Amino acid sequence: SHLDTDLKQVESSYLSSFSASLWVEDRELLLTQALGAMRLPSVDYLRIATKDEVIIELGTEITQDVVERRWPMQFSVGEKTFELAELTVQSDLSAVYQDLWQQFFFLLTTEAIKILLLMVGVLWVAFRLLVNPLQLLSGAVSDFSGGNAPSTVTLPKRWCFDEVSLLAQKYNRSVQKVREHQAELEAERDKAEVANRKKSEFLATMSHEI
């Protein structure tokens, strides 16, 4: 991450330079170097201090949501190593946490939109494949505008022959049988009416002759 990279850069690139400047008591150069370290995005507070003195302090010390690193500032001359001061660097995590929350809400919103679109798609498919055909069947059952039998139903083109298609097919066959039965009844009724009429005519003729 950027945080780890910046802190490693402080340790690898700046720590030795700070120690060298402090060893020769070049406070002006030390301040320039510290200001350069403060330009790193993840460095929000920097302090160089001994037990008795704060030599340089840049930024405001952070008390919460913080990552802190401390390094001893040493300088070696020959075989001797001198402890000069301690370098403290802090990184404010509040901006990191805020960025994480923003990413979380963005992902949450994105997933919610995806789920909503999926639900709309499922409802549309359900309406097209189930609700609409059943409404057509219901309307056909109560439609007697074509006679004493209900109307047949024609479903919109479907992707496959499923249970709804089978139901519509059986319904249309039933309607056809009802119509055929009614046609047979009407034919028999017509025959009966013709026979009755001929019978009446015959009786009338016989009565007249008698």
XYZ file of N, CA and C in Angstrom:
630
model
N 0.835 -1.197 0.000
C 0.000 0.000 0.000
C 0.871 1.249 0.000
N 0.249 2.398 -0.280
C 0.982 3.669 -0.276
C 1.542 3.970 1.109
N 0.811 3.615 2.139
C 1.260 3.881 3.506
C 2.560 3.148 3.796
N 2.596 1.853 3.532
C 3.812 1.070 3.774
C 4.966 1.576 2.917
N 4.676 1.917 1.673
C 5.727 2.409 0.769
C 6.340 3.703 1.281
N 5.490 4.630 1.739
C 5.996 5.913 2.235
C 6.810 5.738 3.508
N 6.349 4.881 4.410
C 7.087 4.668 5.660
C 8.426 3.985 5.394
N 8.448 3.056 4.463
C 9.718 2.416 4.104
C 10.670 3.416 3.456
N 10.112 4.352 2.699
C 10.950 5.371 2.069
C 11.563 6.288 3.117
N 10.796 6.617 4.152
C 11.342 7.421 5.246
C 12.519 6.698 5.887
N 12.337 5.404 6.128
C 13.395 4.635 6.785
C 14.622 4.472 5.889
N 14.397 4.181 4.618
C 15.523 3.864 3.735
C 16.204 5.101 3.157
N 15.437 6.170 2.912
C 16.002 7.329 2.217
C 16.280 8.518 3.129
N 15.447 8.724 4.133
C 15.563 9.935 4.938
C 16.297 9.729 6.256
N 16.176 8.563 6.846
C 16.714 8.365 8.195
C 18.215 8.626 8.251
N 18.964 8.066 7.328
C 20.422 8.262 7.334
C 20.786 9.719 7.062
N 20.011 10.388 6.181
C 20.281 11.804 5.895
C 20.012 12.665 7.120
N 18.919 12.373 7.818
C 18.623 13.094 9.059
C 19.770 12.935 10.054
N 20.231 11.715 10.202
C 21.292 11.441 11.179
C 22.578 12.172 10.814
N 22.907 12.195 9.521
C 24.131 12.881 9.092
C 24.035 14.382 9.334
N 22.883 14.968 9.029
C 22.715 16.412 9.242
C 22.741 16.750 10.718
N 22.139 15.903 11.531
C 22.128 16.152 12.971
C 23.527 15.998 13.561
N 24.303 15.089 13.013
C 25.658 14.865 13.532
C 26.530 16.104 13.341
N 26.366 16.779 12.206
C 27.168 17.986 11.943
C 26.452 19.243 12.425
N 25.318 19.065 13.115
C 24.559 20.182 13.686
C 24.073 21.164 12.614
N 23.737 20.644 11.447
C 23.198 21.505 10.384
C 21.670 21.477 10.485
N 21.141 22.294 11.378
C 19.696 22.294 11.643
C 18.898 22.797 10.421
N 19.471 23.710 9.670
C 18.765 24.229 8.496
C 18.585 23.137 7.442
N 19.644 22.373 7.188
C 19.546 21.265 6.238
C 18.606 20.189 6.765
N 18.673 19.952 8.077
C 17.794 18.951 8.688
C 16.327 19.339 8.511
N 16.026 20.631 8.681
C 14.650 21.097 8.498
C 14.215 20.935 7.042
N 15.110 21.254 6.112
C 14.786 21.094 4.690
C 14.482 19.635 4.360
N 15.305 18.737 4.914
C 15.082 17.310 4.681
C 13.760 16.852 5.303
N 13.447 17.363 6.500
C 12.200 16.987 7.168
C 10.987 17.481 6.378
N 11.093 18.694 5.835
C 9.997 19.209 5.009
C 9.818 18.356 3.756
N 10.917 17.853 3.214
C 10.819 16.948 2.069
C 10.103 15.662 2.432
N 10.385 15.125 3.613
C 9.699 13.907 4.061
C 8.216 14.160 4.284
N 7.875 15.369 4.731
C 6.471 15.699 4.977
C 5.664 15.776 3.682
N 6.352 15.870 2.551
C 5.629 15.910 1.282
C 5.113 14.529 0.868
N 5.606 13.497 1.512
C 5.092 12.158 1.214
C 3.623 12.089 1.616
N 2.758 11.520 0.778
C 1.308 11.540 1.045
C 0.906 10.942 2.393
N 1.635 9.949 2.859
C 1.220 9.253 4.081
C 1.888 9.789 5.335
N 2.741 10.801 5.216
C 3.417 11.378 6.384
C 2.649 12.620 6.811
N 2.011 12.551 7.989
C 1.211 13.673 8.493
C 1.846 14.351 9.705
N 2.758 13.671 10.346
C 3.413 14.249 11.533
C 4.828 13.692 11.612
N 5.797 14.581 11.905
C 7.201 14.166 12.009
C 7.833 14.881 13.197
N 8.561 14.109 13.975
C 9.252 14.691 15.135
C 10.636 14.065 15.260
N 11.631 14.923 15.461
C 12.989 14.486 15.791
C 13.299 15.052 17.164
N 13.563 14.167 18.116
C 13.725 14.632 19.492
C 14.703 13.744 20.245
N 15.350 14.372 21.226
C 16.141 13.628 22.202
C 15.315 13.527 23.473
N 15.893 12.952 24.495
C 15.174 12.869 25.769
C 14.952 14.244 26.379
N 15.806 15.188 26.008
C 15.751 16.509 26.637
C 15.230 17.607 25.719
N 15.151 17.345 24.414
C 14.853 18.435 23.489
C 14.095 17.920 22.267
N 13.114 18.699 21.855
C 12.451 18.465 20.573
C 13.161 19.321 19.543
N 13.866 18.663 18.655
C 14.681 19.388 17.680
C 13.816 19.910 16.533
N 12.997 19.053 15.972
C 12.090 19.431 14.880
C 10.749 18.748 15.115
N 9.682 19.502 14.926
C 8.323 18.941 15.021
C 7.477 19.584 13.927
N 7.002 18.772 13.015
C 6.187 19.249 11.896
C 4.845 18.532 11.892
N 3.780 19.297 11.649
C 2.446 18.712 11.675
C 1.891 18.679 13.084
N 0.715 18.095 13.221
C 0.044 17.985 14.517
C 0.029 16.529 14.951
N 0.438 16.295 16.186
C 0.490 14.918 16.689
C -0.917 14.312 16.698
N -1.012 13.075 16.223
C -2.302 12.387 16.076
C -2.477 11.427 17.243
N -3.669 11.417 17.830
C -3.913 10.582 19.016
C -4.790 9.367 18.736
N -5.500 9.356 17.620
C -6.346 8.207 17.298
C -6.367 7.977 15.790
N -6.736 6.737 15.412
C -6.721 6.339 13.997
C -5.371 6.684 13.376
N -4.307 6.155 13.967
C -2.965 6.542 13.572
C -2.072 5.314 13.420
N -1.147 5.394 12.487
C -0.040 4.439 12.376
C 1.237 5.200 12.701
N 1.986 4.706 13.677
C 3.186 5.411 14.138
C 4.412 4.517 13.998
N 5.493 5.095 13.523
C 6.774 4.402 13.438
C 7.841 5.255 14.131
N 8.732 4.539 14.842
C 9.845 5.208 15.527
C 11.152 4.523 15.139
N 12.150 5.348 14.858
C 13.467 4.807 14.534
C 14.530 5.557 15.336
N 15.490 4.840 15.873
C 16.619 5.533 16.525
C 17.524 6.167 15.464
N 17.958 7.398 15.723
C 18.862 8.089 14.804
C 20.285 7.902 15.326
N 21.076 7.179 14.551
C 22.436 6.825 14.963
C 23.440 7.305 13.919
N 24.655 7.540 14.394
C 25.742 7.896 13.478
C 26.996 7.166 13.923
N 27.647 6.527 12.982
C 28.825 5.718 13.301
C 30.091 6.427 12.848
N 31.079 6.421 13.720
C 32.419 6.927 13.414
C 33.404 5.827 13.761
N 33.976 5.254 12.757
C 34.841 4.105 12.997
C 34.031 2.948 13.542
N 34.436 2.452 14.671
C 33.730 1.333 15.290
C 32.714 1.800 16.318
N 32.630 3.099 16.531
C 31.713 3.627 17.535
C 30.411 4.085 16.880
N 29.303 3.827 17.561
C 27.981 4.257 17.105
C 27.381 5.163 18.165
N 26.971 6.339 17.745
C 26.435 7.328 18.673
C 24.917 7.438 18.497
N 24.200 7.426 19.622
C 22.750 7.629 19.618
C 22.490 9.129 19.636
N 21.883 9.639 18.572
C 21.687 11.081 18.445
C 20.295 11.531 18.885
N 19.278 10.851 18.410
C 17.892 11.256 18.708
C 16.957 10.128 18.274
N 15.676 10.433 18.294
C 14.671 9.465 17.830
C 13.768 10.147 16.810
N 13.533 9.446 15.695
C 12.640 9.948 14.646
C 11.274 9.288 14.801
N 10.241 10.107 14.893
C 8.864 9.609 15.000
C 8.064 10.128 13.807
N 7.393 9.229 13.139
C 6.542 9.577 11.995
C 5.158 8.986 12.224
N 4.128 9.788 11.980
C 2.741 9.326 12.130
C 1.980 9.508 10.810
N 1.073 8.568 10.571
C 0.175 8.642 9.411
C -1.263 8.629 9.904
N -2.052 9.576 9.427
C -3.457 9.685 9.820
C -4.290 8.694 9.005
N -4.958 7.776 9.714
C -5.761 6.754 9.035
C -7.200 7.183 8.793
N -7.602 8.340 9.315
C -9.004 8.753 9.150
C -9.354 8.914 7.669
N -8.423 9.457 6.876
C -8.678 9.597 5.439
C -8.769 8.231 4.771
N -7.910 7.294 5.246
C -7.952 5.937 4.696
C -9.285 5.281 5.013
N -9.724 5.419 6.283
C -11.013 4.850 6.681
C -12.158 5.475 5.897
N -12.092 6.786 5.686
C -13.144 7.460 4.922
C -13.187 6.940 3.489
N -12.008 6.735 2.905
C -11.947 6.199 1.544
C -12.508 4.784 1.497
N -12.207 3.989 2.529
C -12.740 2.627 2.579
C -14.260 2.638 2.694
N -14.789 3.557 3.529
C -16.247 3.653 3.659
C -16.882 4.071 2.339
N -16.238 5.012 1.646
C -16.773 5.438 0.353
C -16.780 4.281 -0.641
N -15.702 3.501 -0.639
C -15.660 2.338 -1.527
C -16.734 1.320 -1.140
N -16.922 1.140 0.190
C -17.939 0.193 0.657
C -19.331 0.618 0.207
N -19.658 1.901 0.403
C -20.984 2.379 0.007
C -21.152 2.337 -1.509
N -20.077 2.592 -2.244
C -20.150 2.503 -3.702
C -20.452 1.073 -4.133
N -19.731 0.113 -3.543
C -19.970 -1.292 -3.871
C -21.373 -1.712 -3.452
N -21.801 -1.235 -2.251
C -23.138 -1.575 -1.770
C -24.207 -1.031 -2.714
N -24.032 0.224 -3.136
C -24.995 0.826 -4.060
C -25.005 0.097 -5.399
N -23.806 -0.245 -5.881
C -23.710 -0.958 -7.159
C -24.412 -2.307 -7.092
N -24.162 -3.054 -6.000
C -24.792 -4.364 -5.857
C -26.303 -4.232 -5.699
N -26.748 -3.181 -4.971
C -28.190 -2.975 -4.804
C -28.857 -2.697 -6.152
N -28.184 -1.900 -6.987
C -28.728 -1.615 -8.323
C -28.778 -2.889 -9.155
N -27.718 -3.713 -9.064
C -27.700 -4.977 -9.806
C -28.852 -5.881 -9.370
N -29.056 -5.971 -8.034
C -30.135 -6.820 -7.516
C -31.493 -6.290 -7.967
N -31.649 -4.947 -7.931
C -32.913 -4.344 -8.361
C -33.186 -4.647 -9.832
N -32.159 -4.489 -10.667
C -32.330 -4.787 -12.093
C -32.643 -6.260 -12.313
N -31.997 -7.125 -11.519
C -32.272 -8.557 -11.632
C -33.718 -8.861 -11.257
N -34.197 -8.238 -10.161
C -35.581 -8.453 -9.738
C -36.562 -7.949 -10.792
N -36.265 -6.779 -11.372
C -37.136 -6.252 -12.430
C -37.166 -7.206 -13.614
N -35.984 -7.739 -13.964
C -35.928 -8.699 -15.067
C -36.715 -9.960 -14.778
N -36.588 -10.470 -13.538
C -37.325 -11.683 -13.160
C -38.825 -11.433 -13.199
N -39.251 -10.272 -12.665
C -40.680 -9.948 -12.675
C -41.201 -9.792 -14.105
N -40.391 -9.181 -14.974
C -40.816 -9.017 -16.368
C -40.970 -10.371 -17.045
N -39.998 -11.258 -16.818
C -40.077 -12.599 -17.408
C -41.278 -13.353 -16.851
N -41.493 -13.236 -15.516
C -42.629 -13.926 -14.905
C -43.949 -13.407 -15.471
N -44.040 -12.084 -15.652
C -45.272 -11.522 -16.216
C -45.474 -11.995 -17.648
N -44.384 -12.006 -18.428
C -44.501 -12.383 -19.835
C -44.815 -13.866 -19.990
N -44.221 -14.701 -19.156
C -44.369 -16.144 -19.322
C -45.561 -16.721 -18.570
N -45.996 -16.054 -17.482
C -47.057 -16.635 -16.649
C -48.289 -15.741 -16.549
N -48.088 -14.533 -16.035
C -49.239 -13.685 -15.713
C -50.010 -13.298 -16.969
N -49.321 -12.808 -17.979
C -50.008 -12.380 -19.201
C -50.763 -13.521 -19.890
N -50.156 -14.712 -20.070
C -50.913 -15.823 -20.665
C -52.124 -16.234 -19.841
N -51.982 -16.226 -18.510
C -53.120 -16.596 -17.661
C -54.235 -15.556 -17.757
N -53.856 -14.281 -17.903
C -54.878 -13.250 -18.104
C -55.618 -13.469 -19.424
N -54.882 -13.850 -20.455
C -55.523 -14.134 -21.747
C -56.470 -15.322 -21.637
N -56.043 -16.366 -20.924
C -56.911 -17.530 -20.717
C -58.155 -17.154 -19.934
N -57.966 -16.342 -18.883
C -59.108 -15.927 -18.069
C -60.098 -15.113 -18.897
N -59.576 -14.221 -19.743
C -60.468 -13.436 -20.590
C -61.202 -14.289 -21.608
N -60.521 -15.307 -22.156
C -61.155 -16.182 -23.150
C -62.262 -17.018 -22.526
N -62.056 -17.477 -21.284
C -63.064 -18.306 -20.607
C -64.371 -17.550 -20.434
N -64.289 -16.245 -20.173
C -65.505 -15.454 -19.932
C -66.008 -14.737 -21.183
N -65.408 -14.996 -22.337
C -65.803 -14.329 -23.578
C -66.707 -15.259 -24.391
N -68.015 -14.945 -24.422
C -68.992 -15.745 -25.181
C -69.521 -14.964 -26.379
N -68.702 -14.012 -26.855
C -69.165 -13.183 -27.970
C -69.342 -13.982 -29.257
N -68.700 -15.142 -29.362
C -68.809 -15.933 -30.578
C -69.912 -16.961 -30.553
N -70.720 -16.987 -29.510
C -71.787 -17.977 -29.416
C -71.933 -18.503 -28.008
N -72.458 -19.742 -27.913
C -72.688 -20.327 -26.596
C -71.420 -20.915 -25.980
N -70.353 -21.018 -26.740
C -69.091 -21.556 -26.234
C -68.097 -20.414 -26.030
N -67.211 -20.546 -25.047
C -66.198 -19.503 -24.838
C -65.232 -19.429 -26.020
N -64.502 -18.332 -26.067
C -63.562 -18.129 -27.172
C -62.297 -18.957 -26.966
N -61.636 -19.266 -28.062
C -60.313 -19.888 -27.966
C -59.285 -18.808 -27.645
N -58.092 -19.229 -27.277
C -57.045 -18.285 -26.889
C -55.819 -18.509 -27.774
N -55.189 -17.411 -28.152
C -53.934 -17.465 -28.906
C -52.858 -16.762 -28.088
N -51.891 -17.525 -27.606
C -50.835 -16.961 -26.767
C -49.758 -16.317 -27.628
N -49.091 -15.294 -27.088
C -47.924 -14.748 -27.801
C -46.864 -15.834 -27.980
N -46.001 -15.634 -28.954
C -44.966 -16.628 -29.239
C -44.097 -16.852 -28.014
N -43.935 -18.140 -27.659
C -43.176 -18.487 -26.464
C -41.860 -19.144 -26.871
N -40.923 -19.136 -25.895
C -39.597 -19.675 -26.181
C -39.610 -21.194 -26.308
N -40.548 -21.829 -25.638
C -40.607 -23.292 -25.679
C -42.042 -23.719 -25.371
N -42.315 -25.006 -25.614
C -43.639 -25.548 -25.313
C -43.633 -26.000 -23.854
N -44.221 -25.187 -22.982
C -44.181 -25.470 -21.552
C -45.581 -25.775 -21.046
N -45.718 -25.748 -19.700
C -47.001 -26.089 -19.083
C -48.103 -25.108 -19.481
N -47.752 -23.833 -19.599
C -48.758 -22.842 -19.992
C -49.222 -23.104 -21.426
N -48.288 -23.433 -22.300
C -48.656 -23.768 -23.684
C -49.549 -25.000 -23.724
N -49.221 -26.001 -22.893
C -50.032 -27.218 -22.830
C -51.431 -26.909 -22.315
N -51.511 -26.036 -21.294
C -52.809 -25.647 -20.752
C -53.650 -24.952 -21.818
N -53.037 -24.033 -22.562
C -53.771 -23.331 -23.620
C -54.221 -24.303 -24.709
N -53.368 -25.260 -25.048
C -53.726 -26.251 -26.070
C -54.923 -27.090 -25.624
N -54.892 -27.570 -24.372
C -56.001 -28.386 -23.866
C -57.278 -27.564 -23.759
N -57.131 -26.302 -23.363
C -58.309 -25.433 -23.277
C -58.936 -25.256 -24.658
N -58.121 -24.974 -25.661
C -58.642 -24.796 -27.025
C -59.308 -26.066 -27.540
N -58.733 -27.236 -27.210
C -59.356 -28.496 -27.614
C -60.714 -28.674 -26.940
N -60.786 -28.302 -25.665
C -62.061 -28.415 -24.944
C -63.109 -27.497 -25.557
N -62.694 -26.269 -25.886
C -63.623 -25.330 -26.523
C -64.089 -25.881 -27.865
N -63.173 -26.475 -28.617
C -63.529 -27.045 -29.913
C -64.529 -28.183 -29.763
N -64.316 -29.030 -28.742
C -65.260 -30.126 -28.499
C -66.635 -29.593 -28.117
N -66.655 -28.554 -27.284
C -67.936 -27.952 -26.899
C -68.651 -27.405 -28.133
N -67.914 -26.740 -28.999
C -68.518 -26.194 -30.220
C -69.047 -27.310 -31.126
N -68.254 -28.384 -31.256
C -68.707 -29.507 -32.083
C -69.961 -30.134 -31.500
N -70.000 -30.273 -30.161
C -71.182 -30.846 -29.512
C -72.391 -29.945 -29.710
N -72.190 -28.639 -29.584
C -73.295 -27.708 -29.800
C -73.768 -27.746 -31.256
N -72.821 -27.888 -32.181
C -73.207 -27.983 -33.596
C -74.042 -29.233 -33.842
N -73.645 -30.346 -33.199
C -74.421 -31.580 -33.332
C -75.820 -31.405 -32.752
N -75.914 -30.760 -31.591
C -77.221 -30.528 -30.972
C -78.096 -29.658 -31.862
N -77.483 -28.607 -32.434
C -78.261 -27.734 -33.314
C -78.723 -28.482 -34.565
N -77.860 -29.373 -35.087
C -78.254 -30.166 -36.264
C -79.404 -31.100 -35.923
N -79.331 -31.758 -34.759
C -80.412 -32.645 -34.335
C -81.689 -31.858 -34.104
N -81.544 -30.668 -33.544
C -82.723 -29.836 -33.313
C -83.362 -29.435 -34.635
N -82.522 -29.074 -35.606
C -83.060 -28.710 -36.922
C -83.793 -29.899 -37.551
N -83.186 -31.093 -37.421
C -83.841 -32.288 -37.962
C -85.185 -32.522 -37.283
N -85.193 -32.352 -35.953
C -86.442 -32.565 -35.218
C -87.499 -31.551 -35.647
N -87.090 -30.301 -35.848
C -88.038 -29.279 -36.280
C -88.590 -29.601 -37.671
N -87.708 -30.069 -38.566
C -88.171 -30.445 -39.913
C -89.154 -31.609 -39.841
N -88.817 -32.603 -38.990
C -89.703 -33.768 -38.853
C -91.045 -33.356 -38.275
N -91.030 -32.494 -37.275
C -92.286 -32.034 -36.674
C -93.115 -31.243 -37.680
N -92.424 -30.437 -38.473
C -93.145 -29.646 -39.457
C -93.793 -30.554 -40.516
N -93.040 -31.563 -40.969
C -93.597 -32.497 -41.957
C -94.753 -33.294 -41.364
N -94.588 -33.649 -40.080
C -95.660 -34.397 -39.429
C -96.922 -33.545 -39.348
N -96.730 -32.285 -38.975
C -97.892 -31.389 -38.878
C -98.546 -31.198 -40.235
N -97.724 -31.062 -41.264
C -98.277 -30.910 -42.613
C -99.037 -32.165 -43.038
N -98.489 -33.324 -42.704
C -99.151 -34.582 -43.057
C -100.502 -34.706 -42.359
N -100.519 -34.387 -41.059
C -101.772 -34.477 -40.303
C -102.797 -33.476 -40.842
N -102.294 -32.307 -41.197
C -103.229 -31.302 -41.740
C -103.821 -31.771 -43.063
N -102.989 -32.405 -43.887
C -103.471 -32.913 -45.184
C -104.491 -34.024 -44.992
N -104.213 -34.936 -44.063
C -105.120 -36.050 -43.797
C -106.448 -35.532 -43.271
N -106.395 -34.565 -42.391
C -107.644 -34.020 -41.835
C -108.473 -33.361 -42.933
N -107.826 -32.710 -43.830
C -108.536 -32.039 -44.916
C -109.206 -33.048 -45.849
N -108.483 -34.143 -46.131
C -109.039 -35.167 -47.005
C -110.210 -35.888 -46.340
N -110.100 -36.104 -45.051
C -111.190 -36.787 -44.340
C -112.409 -35.867 -44.286
